[in-house]
PDB file of C-alpha atoms in Angstrom:
ATOM      1  CA  MET A 664      26.056  -5.582  17.046  1.00  0.00           C
ATOM      2  CA  LYS A 665      28.217  -3.607  14.804  1.00  0.00           C
ATOM      3  CA  ARG A 666      29.707  -6.736  13.450  1.00  0.00           C
ATOM      4  CA  GLU A 667      26.311  -8.187  12.705  1.00  0.00           C
ATOM      5  CA  MET A 668      25.202  -4.823  10.906  1.00  0.00           C
ATOM      6  CA  LYS A 669      28.537  -5.007   8.862  1.00  0.00           C
ATOM      7  CA  ILE A 670      27.690  -8.540   7.790  1.00  0.00           C
ATOM      8  CA  SER A 671      24.033  -8.321   7.202  1.00  0.00           C
ATOM      9  CA  LEU A 672      23.680  -4.771   5.848  1.00  0.00           C
ATOM     10  CA  THR A 673      26.352  -4.600   3.196  1.00  0.00           C
ATOM     11  CA  PHE A 674      26.584  -1.457   1.009  1.00  0.00           C
ATOM     12  CA  GLN A 675      25.252  -3.529  -2.043  1.00  0.00           C
ATOM     13  CA  LYS A 676      22.097  -4.547  -0.217  1.00  0.00           C
ATOM     14  CA  GLN A 677      21.423  -0.958   0.929  1.00  0.00           C
ATOM     15  CA  ALA A 678      22.098   0.345  -2.454  1.00  0.00           C
ATOM     16  CA  TYR A 679      19.822  -1.881  -4.133  1.00  0.00           C
ATOM     17  CA  ALA A 680      16.965  -1.574  -1.624  1.00  0.00           C
ATOM     18  CA  VAL A 681      17.026   2.167  -1.924  1.00  0.00           C
ATOM     19  CA  PHE A 682      17.369   2.039  -5.723  1.00  0.00           C
ATOM     20  CA  PHE A 683      14.313  -0.323  -5.856  1.00  0.00           C
ATOM     21  CA  VAL A 684      11.958   1.948  -3.841  1.00  0.00           C
ATOM     22  CA  VAL A 685      13.014   5.066  -5.675  1.00  0.00           C
ATOM     23  CA  ILE A 686      12.363   3.424  -9.023  1.00  0.00           C
ATOM     24  CA  LEU A 687       9.074   1.941  -7.904  1.00  0.00           C
ATOM     25  CA  SER A 688       7.845   5.373  -6.627  1.00  0.00           C
ATOM     26  CA  LEU A 689       8.665   6.772 -10.154  1.00  0.00           C
ATOM     27  CA  VAL A 690       7.089   4.186 -12.403  1.00  0.00           C
ATOM     28  CA  ARG A 691       4.186   2.761 -10.265  1.00  0.00           C
ATOM     29  CA  GLY A 692       1.443   5.104 -11.148  1.00  0.00           C
ATOM     30  CA  ILE A 693      -1.275   6.113  -8.520  1.00  0.00           C
ATOM     31  CA  THR A 694      -3.956   8.716  -8.528  1.00  0.00           C
ATOM     32  CA  TYR A 695      -5.028   8.746  -4.746  1.00  0.00           C
ATOM     33  CA  SER A 696      -3.013   8.680  -1.565  1.00  0.00           C
ATOM     34  CA  ASP A 697      -5.225   5.577  -0.635  1.00  0.00           C
ATOM     35  CA  GLU A 698      -3.492   3.668  -3.326  1.00  0.00           C
ATOM     36  CA  ILE A 699       0.167   4.037  -1.953  1.00  0.00           C
ATOM     37  CA  GLY A 700      -0.199   1.078   0.453  1.00  0.00           C
ATOM     38  CA  ILE A 701      -1.381  -1.230  -2.354  1.00  0.00           C
ATOM     39  CA  ALA A 702       1.371   0.002  -4.610  1.00  0.00           C
ATOM     40  CA  LEU A 703       4.089  -0.748  -1.860  1.00  0.00           C
ATOM     41  CA  GLU A 704       2.949  -3.914  -0.177  1.00  0.00           C
ATOM     42  CA  ALA A 705       3.567  -6.647  -2.717  1.00  0.00           C
ATOM     43  CA  PRO A 706       6.870  -5.195  -3.984  1.00  0.00           C
ATOM     44  CA  MET A 707       8.189  -4.673  -0.491  1.00  0.00           C
ATOM     45  CA  ALA A 708       7.402  -8.441   0.132  1.00  0.00           C
ATOM     46  CA  ILE A 709       9.751  -9.269  -2.780  1.00  0.00           C
ATOM     47  CA  LEU A 710      12.311  -6.998  -1.450  1.00  0.00           C
ATOM     48  CA  ALA A 711      12.103  -8.708   2.119  1.00  0.00           C
ATOM     49  CA  PHE A 712      12.405 -12.207   1.000  1.00  0.00           C
ATOM     50  CA  THR A 713      15.359 -11.397  -1.372  1.00  0.00           C
ATOM     51  CA  PHE A 714      17.029  -9.168   1.149  1.00  0.00           C
ATOM     52  CA  CYS A 715      16.731 -11.727   4.034  1.00  0.00           C
ATOM     53  CA  ALA A 716      17.423 -15.060   2.278  1.00  0.00           C
ATOM     54  CA  ASP A 717      21.144 -14.994   2.851  1.00  0.00           C
ATOM     55  CA  THR A 718      20.957 -13.965   6.487  1.00  0.00           C
ATOM     56  CA  TYR A 719      22.519 -17.393   7.384  1.00  0.00           C
ATOM     57  CA  THR A 720      23.533 -18.737   4.139  1.00  0.00           C
ATOM     58  CA  GLN A 721      26.210 -16.179   3.710  1.00  0.00           C
ATOM     59  CA  GLU A 722      28.219 -18.030   6.266  1.00  0.00           C
ATOM     60  CA  ILE A 723      28.189 -20.998   3.851  1.00  0.00           C
ATOM     61  CA  ALA A 724      28.957 -18.926   0.788  1.00  0.00           C
ATOM     62  CA  SER A 725      31.789 -17.182   2.486  1.00  0.00           C
ATOM     63  CA  LYS A 726      33.045 -20.609   3.746  1.00  0.00           C
ATOM     64  CA  ARG A 727      32.683 -19.464   7.264  1.00  0.00           C
ATOM     65  CA  SER A 728      30.423 -22.292   8.232  1.00  0.00           C
ATOM     66  CA  GLU A 729      33.043 -24.627   9.604  1.00  0.00           C
ATOM     67  CA  ILE A 730      34.146 -21.858  12.043  1.00  0.00           C
ATOM     68  CA  TRP A 731      30.607 -20.809  12.659  1.00  0.00           C
ATOM     69  CA  ARG A 732      29.844 -24.466  13.899  1.00  0.00           C
ATOM     70  CA  LEU A 733      32.495 -24.005  16.614  1.00  0.00           C
ATOM     71  CA  CYS A 734      30.483 -21.380  18.361  1.00  0.00           C
ATOM     72  CA  PRO A 735      27.862 -22.358  20.998  1.00  0.00           C
ATOM     73  CA  MET A 736      24.389 -23.067  19.536  1.00  0.00           C
ATOM     74  CA  LYS A 737      22.875 -20.230  21.575  1.00  0.00           C
ATOM     75  CA  LYS A 738      25.458 -17.732  20.337  1.00  0.00           C
ATOM     76  CA  ARG A 739      24.701 -18.803  16.711  1.00  0.00           C
ATOM     77  CA  ILE A 740      20.991 -18.573  16.960  1.00  0.00           C
ATOM     78  CA  ASN A 741      21.124 -15.175  18.685  1.00  0.00           C
ATOM     79  CA  SER A 742      23.432 -13.953  16.115  1.00  0.00           C
ATOM     80  CA  ILE A 743      20.851 -14.964  13.390  1.00  0.00           C
ATOM     81  CA  TYR A 744      18.093 -13.171  15.286  1.00  0.00           C
ATOM     82  CA  ARG A 745      19.966 -10.014  15.643  1.00  0.00           C
ATOM     83  CA  ARG A 746      20.751 -10.024  11.860  1.00  0.00           C
ATOM     84  CA  VAL A 747      17.059 -10.444  11.014  1.00  0.00           C
ATOM     85  CA  VAL A 748      16.140  -7.704  13.348  1.00  0.00           C
ATOM     86  CA  ILE A 749      18.776  -5.359  11.818  1.00  0.00           C
ATOM     87  CA  GLN A 750      17.591  -6.078   8.425  1.00  0.00           C
ATOM     88  CA  GLU A 751      13.968  -5.750   9.148  1.00  0.00           C
ATOM     89  CA  MET A 752      14.491  -2.397  10.860  1.00  0.00           C
ATOM     90  CA  PHE A 753      16.202  -1.095   7.802  1.00  0.00           C
ATOM     91  CA  LEU A 754      13.594  -2.344   5.470  1.00  0.00           C
ATOM     92  CA  LEU A 755      10.925  -0.745   7.676  1.00  0.00           C
ATOM     93  CA  ALA A 756      12.670   2.485   7.493  1.00  0.00           C
ATOM     94  CA  VAL A 757      12.961   2.057   3.655  1.00  0.00           C
ATOM     95  CA  ALA A 758       9.257   1.307   3.565  1.00  0.00           C
ATOM     96  CA  ALA A 759       8.218   4.383   5.454  1.00  0.00           C
ATOM     97  CA  THR A 760      10.604   6.523   3.324  1.00  0.00           C
ATOM     98  CA  SER A 761       9.266   5.153   0.087  1.00  0.00           C
ATOM     99  CA  TYR A 762       5.573   6.228   1.246  1.00  0.00           C
ATOM    100  CA  GLY A 763       6.785   9.814   1.318  1.00  0.00           C
ATOM    101  CA  LEU A 764       8.570   9.395  -2.106  1.00  0.00           C
ATOM    102  CA  PHE A 765       5.065   8.717  -3.768  1.00  0.00           C
ATOM    103  CA  PHE A 766       3.981  12.103  -2.355  1.00  0.00           C
ATOM    104  CA  LEU A 767       7.296  13.687  -3.565  1.00  0.00           C
ATOM    105  CA  PHE A 768       7.269  12.343  -7.201  1.00  0.00           C
ATOM    106  CA  GLN A 769       3.521  11.792  -7.899  1.00  0.00           C
ATOM    107  CA  ASN A 770       1.614  14.286  -5.754  1.00  0.00           C
ATOM    108  CA  PRO A 771      -1.366  11.960  -5.291  1.00  0.00           C
ATOM    109  CA  ASN A 772      -4.895  13.421  -4.577  1.00  0.00           C
ATOM    110  CA  ILE A 773      -5.387  13.138  -0.727  1.00  0.00           C
ATOM    111  CA  ASN A 774      -9.156  13.278  -1.110  1.00  0.00           C
ATOM    112  CA  GLY A 775      -9.344   9.783  -2.499  1.00  0.00           C
ATOM    113  CA  MET A 776     -12.667   7.865  -2.095  1.00  0.00           C
ATOM    114  CA  GLY A 777     -14.211  11.078  -0.565  1.00  0.00           C
ATOM    115  CA  GLN A 778     -12.095  10.892   2.546  1.00  0.00           C
ATOM    116  CA  GLY A 779     -10.151  14.024   3.063  1.00  0.00           C
ATOM    117  CA  GLY A 780      -8.229  15.779   5.821  1.00  0.00           C
ATOM    118  CA  ILE A 781      -4.686  15.679   7.172  1.00  0.00           C
ATOM    119  CA  GLU A 782      -5.933  13.511  10.067  1.00  0.00           C
ATOM    120  CA  ASN A 783      -7.055  10.884   7.841  1.00  0.00           C
ATOM    121  CA  GLU A 784      -3.769  10.859   6.013  1.00  0.00           C
ATOM    122  CA  ILE A 785      -1.934  10.403   9.170  1.00  0.00           C
ATOM    123  CA  CYS A 786      -4.044   7.538  10.330  1.00  0.00           C
ATOM    124  CA  GLN A 787      -3.666   5.999   6.912  1.00  0.00           C
ATOM    125  CA  PHE A 788       0.029   6.136   7.088  1.00  0.00           C
ATOM    126  CA  PHE A 789       0.173   4.519  10.399  1.00  0.00           C
ATOM    127  CA  VAL A 790      -2.128   1.784   9.322  1.00  0.00           C
ATOM    128  CA  TYR A 791       0.138   1.272   6.351  1.00  0.00           C
ATOM    129  CA  PHE A 792       3.075   1.267   8.638  1.00  0.00           C
ATOM    130  CA  ALA A 793       1.663  -1.496  10.952  1.00  0.00           C
ATOM    131  CA  ALA A 794       0.623  -3.603   7.882  1.00  0.00           C
ATOM    132  CA  ILE A 795       4.012  -3.354   6.143  1.00  0.00           C
ATOM    133  CA  ALA A 796       5.849  -4.186   9.231  1.00  0.00           C
ATOM    134  CA  VAL A 797       4.024  -7.436   9.477  1.00  0.00           C
ATOM    135  CA  THR A 798       4.481  -8.167   5.776  1.00  0.00           C
ATOM    136  CA  LEU A 799       8.167  -7.400   5.946  1.00  0.00           C
ATOM    137  CA  GLY A 800       8.613  -9.564   9.034  1.00  0.00           C
ATOM    138  CA  PHE A 801       6.727 -12.488   7.458  1.00  0.00           C
ATOM    139  CA  TRP A 802       8.493 -12.732   4.301  1.00  0.00           C
ATOM    140  CA  GLY A 803      11.867 -12.065   5.734  1.00  0.00           C
ATOM    141  CA  LEU A 804      11.483 -14.748   8.343  1.00  0.00           C
ATOM    142  CA  LEU A 805      10.014 -17.292   5.934  1.00  0.00           C
ATOM    143  CA  SER A 806      12.811 -16.720   3.345  1.00  0.00           C
ATOM    144  CA  ASN A 807      15.394 -17.036   5.979  1.00  0.00           C
ATOM    145  CA  LEU A 808      13.814 -20.194   7.409  1.00  0.00           C
ATOM    146  CA  ILE A 809      13.612 -21.972   4.069  1.00  0.00           C
ATOM    147  CA  SER A 810      17.056 -20.976   3.099  1.00  0.00           C
ATOM    148  CA  CYS A 811      18.298 -22.415   6.385  1.00  0.00           C
ATOM    149  CA  LEU A 812      16.496 -25.688   5.916  1.00  0.00           C
ATOM    150  CA  PHE A 813      17.880 -26.267   2.466  1.00  0.00           C
ATOM    151  CA  ARG A 814      21.090 -24.496   2.944  1.00  0.00           C
ATOM    152  CA  ASN A 815      20.449 -22.470  -0.164  1.00  0.00           C
ATOM    153  CA  MET A 816      19.288 -18.932  -0.504  1.00  0.00           C
ATOM    154  CA  TRP A 817      17.967 -19.492  -3.920  1.00  0.00           C
ATOM    155  CA  VAL A 818      15.638 -22.203  -2.638  1.00  0.00           C
ATOM    156  CA  GLY A 819      14.346 -19.687  -0.096  1.00  0.00           C
ATOM    157  CA  ILE A 820      13.819 -16.934  -2.667  1.00  0.00           C
ATOM    158  CA  GLY A 821      12.285 -19.316  -5.164  1.00  0.00           C
ATOM    159  CA  SER A 822       9.943 -20.867  -2.674  1.00  0.00           C
ATOM    160  CA  CYS A 823       8.722 -17.412  -1.412  1.00  0.00           C
ATOM    161  CA  MET A 824       8.355 -16.278  -4.970  1.00  0.00           C
ATOM    162  CA  VAL A 825       5.864 -19.226  -5.628  1.00  0.00           C
ATOM    163  CA  LEU A 826       3.879 -18.302  -2.634  1.00  0.00           C
ATOM    164  CA  TRP A 827       4.036 -14.598  -3.576  1.00  0.00           C
ATOM    165  CA  LEU A 828       2.461 -15.400  -7.109  1.00  0.00           C
ATOM    166  CA  ILE A 829      -0.259 -17.559  -5.550  1.00  0.00           C
ATOM    167  CA  THR A 830      -1.405 -15.109  -2.834  1.00  0.00           C
ATOM    168  CA  ASN A 831      -0.870 -11.928  -4.582  1.00  0.00           C
ATOM    169  CA  SER A 832      -3.468 -12.678  -7.382  1.00  0.00           C
ATOM    170  CA  SER A 833      -7.148 -12.383  -7.962  1.00  0.00           C
ATOM    171  CA  ILE A 834      -7.425 -16.277  -7.482  1.00  0.00           C
ATOM    172  CA  GLY A 835      -5.558 -16.057  -4.071  1.00  0.00           C
ATOM    173  CA  ASN A 836      -8.066 -13.321  -3.156  1.00  0.00           C
ATOM    174  CA  ARG A 837     -11.033 -15.377  -4.185  1.00  0.00           C
ATOM    175  CA  ILE A 838      -9.752 -18.445  -2.222  1.00  0.00           C
ATOM    176  CA  PHE A 839      -8.457 -16.900   0.915  1.00  0.00           C
ATOM    177  CA  GLY A 840     -10.374 -13.722   1.153  1.00  0.00           C
ATOM    178  CA  ALA A 841      -9.642 -11.788   4.428  1.00  0.00           C
ATOM    179  CA  TRP A 842      -7.155 -14.546   5.477  1.00  0.00           C
ATOM    180  CA  ASN A 843      -4.960 -13.832   2.432  1.00  0.00           C
ATOM    181  CA  LEU A 844      -1.423 -12.826   3.173  1.00  0.00           C
ATOM    182  CA  PHE A 845      -1.911  -9.739   1.051  1.00  0.00           C
ATOM    183  CA  SER A 846      -5.374  -8.918   2.501  1.00  0.00           C
ATOM    184  CA  TYR A 847      -4.254  -5.368   3.182  1.00  0.00           C
ATOM    185  CA  SER A 848      -3.595  -4.891  -0.652  1.00  0.00           C
ATOM    186  CA  PHE A 849      -7.034  -6.383  -1.529  1.00  0.00           C
ATOM    187  CA  ARG A 850      -9.057  -4.275   1.152  1.00  0.00           C
ATOM    188  CA  LYS A 851     -11.946  -2.242   0.091  1.00  0.00           C
ATOM    189  CA  LEU A 852     -10.671   1.302  -0.189  1.00  0.00           C
ATOM    190  CA  GLU A 853     -14.198   2.665  -0.165  1.00  0.00           C
ATOM    191  CA  ASN A 854     -14.993   1.241   3.155  1.00  0.00           C
ATOM    192  CA  ILE A 855     -12.443   2.620   5.750  1.00  0.00           C
ATOM    193  CA  SER A 856     -14.258   1.172   8.666  1.00  0.00           C
ATOM    194  CA  ASP A 857     -13.670  -2.528   7.266  1.00  0.00           C
ATOM    195  CA  PHE A 858     -10.602  -4.001   9.105  1.00  0.00           C
ATOM    196  CA  SER A 859     -11.396  -7.566   8.148  1.00  0.00           C
ATOM    197  CA  TRP A 860      -8.057  -7.544   6.346  1.00  0.00           C
ATOM    198  CA  ILE A 861      -6.381  -7.913   9.680  1.00  0.00           C
ATOM    199  CA  TYR A 862      -7.112 -11.619   9.614  1.00  0.00           C
ATOM    200  CA  GLY A 863      -4.539 -11.956   6.860  1.00  0.00           C
ATOM    201  CA  LYS A 864      -2.046 -10.272   9.041  1.00  0.00           C
ATOM    202  CA  VAL A 865      -2.817 -12.497  12.004  1.00  0.00           C
ATOM    203  CA  VAL A 866      -1.847 -15.288   9.714  1.00  0.00           C
ATOM    204  CA  CYS A 867       1.328 -13.731   8.855  1.00  0.00           C
ATOM    205  CA  ILE A 868       2.066 -13.098  12.634  1.00  0.00           C
ATOM    206  CA  SER A 869       1.284 -16.575  13.484  1.00  0.00           C
ATOM    207  CA  ILE A 870       3.429 -18.117  10.834  1.00  0.00           C
ATOM    208  CA  GLY A 871       6.278 -15.793  11.587  1.00  0.00           C
ATOM    209  CA  ILE A 872       6.162 -16.911  15.424  1.00  0.00           C
ATOM    210  CA  ILE A 873       6.312 -20.526  14.272  1.00  0.00           C
ATOM    211  CA  ALA A 874       9.279 -19.620  12.097  1.00  0.00           C
ATOM    212  CA  VAL A 875      11.050 -18.042  15.038  1.00  0.00           C
ATOM    213  CA  ALA A 876      10.326 -21.006  17.261  1.00  0.00           C
ATOM    214  CA  VAL A 877      11.384 -23.699  14.575  1.00  0.00           C
ATOM    215  CA  LEU A 878      14.669 -21.856  13.390  1.00  0.00           C
ATOM    216  CA  PRO A 879      16.930 -23.177  16.300  1.00  0.00           C
ATOM    217  CA  LYS A 880      16.049 -26.817  15.507  1.00  0.00           C
ATOM    218  CA  ILE A 881      16.684 -26.361  11.903  1.00  0.00           C
ATOM    219  CA  ILE A 882      20.147 -24.819  12.549  1.00  0.00           C
ATOM    220  CA  LYS A 883      20.857 -27.475  15.087  1.00  0.00           C
ATOM    221  CA  LYS A 884      20.203 -30.262  12.451  1.00  0.00           C
ATOM    222  CA  ARG A 885      21.387 -28.554   9.410  1.00  0.00           C
ATOM    223  CA  GLY A 886      24.361 -26.766  10.846  1.00  0.00           C
TER     224      GLY A 886
END
């Protein structure tokens, strides 16, 4: 596990992830605490698919792929899964910390949309935490899958960027509605009882499960 952490969580990757969320919490203006999740979800998706795109392709870039192929298939797949989990756990910790950074740097009004109280803020954070966990998992897995398929991390990043631009837009919201990948960001803040945005997260989870199931076949064929 320590070896996988050393490979998948380099100092450079950790540094740019932390730098990214610090700058975001400084420059992305918000008024109410309700808006923190909206401010974070889409940018964190970008961070996830750039962060995880080289989960496997770094073996190719470092010219270790020939040695890698000598390992049993099960060991190779498990190694990739461990790296993905390590990266996703790190990103989830960064996402949780970045939520607090908005309070630290911008001191938003906690009575947004007429909803006050510490209990509401705690519930709001846990809802955000659940939604961002799904978002990070989906984009990280998808980026890694496409990168493995084409043996090129830039194809994985580029493909995810195209999908991100389509779904994180007013057009995407009109077309997909509650089934949009960014349904959490487009939810109605004034209606806290509306959880129809969960449908979009179900889509993310479903595609993520498919990505996990298909990955071994791709690695077997593509090496």
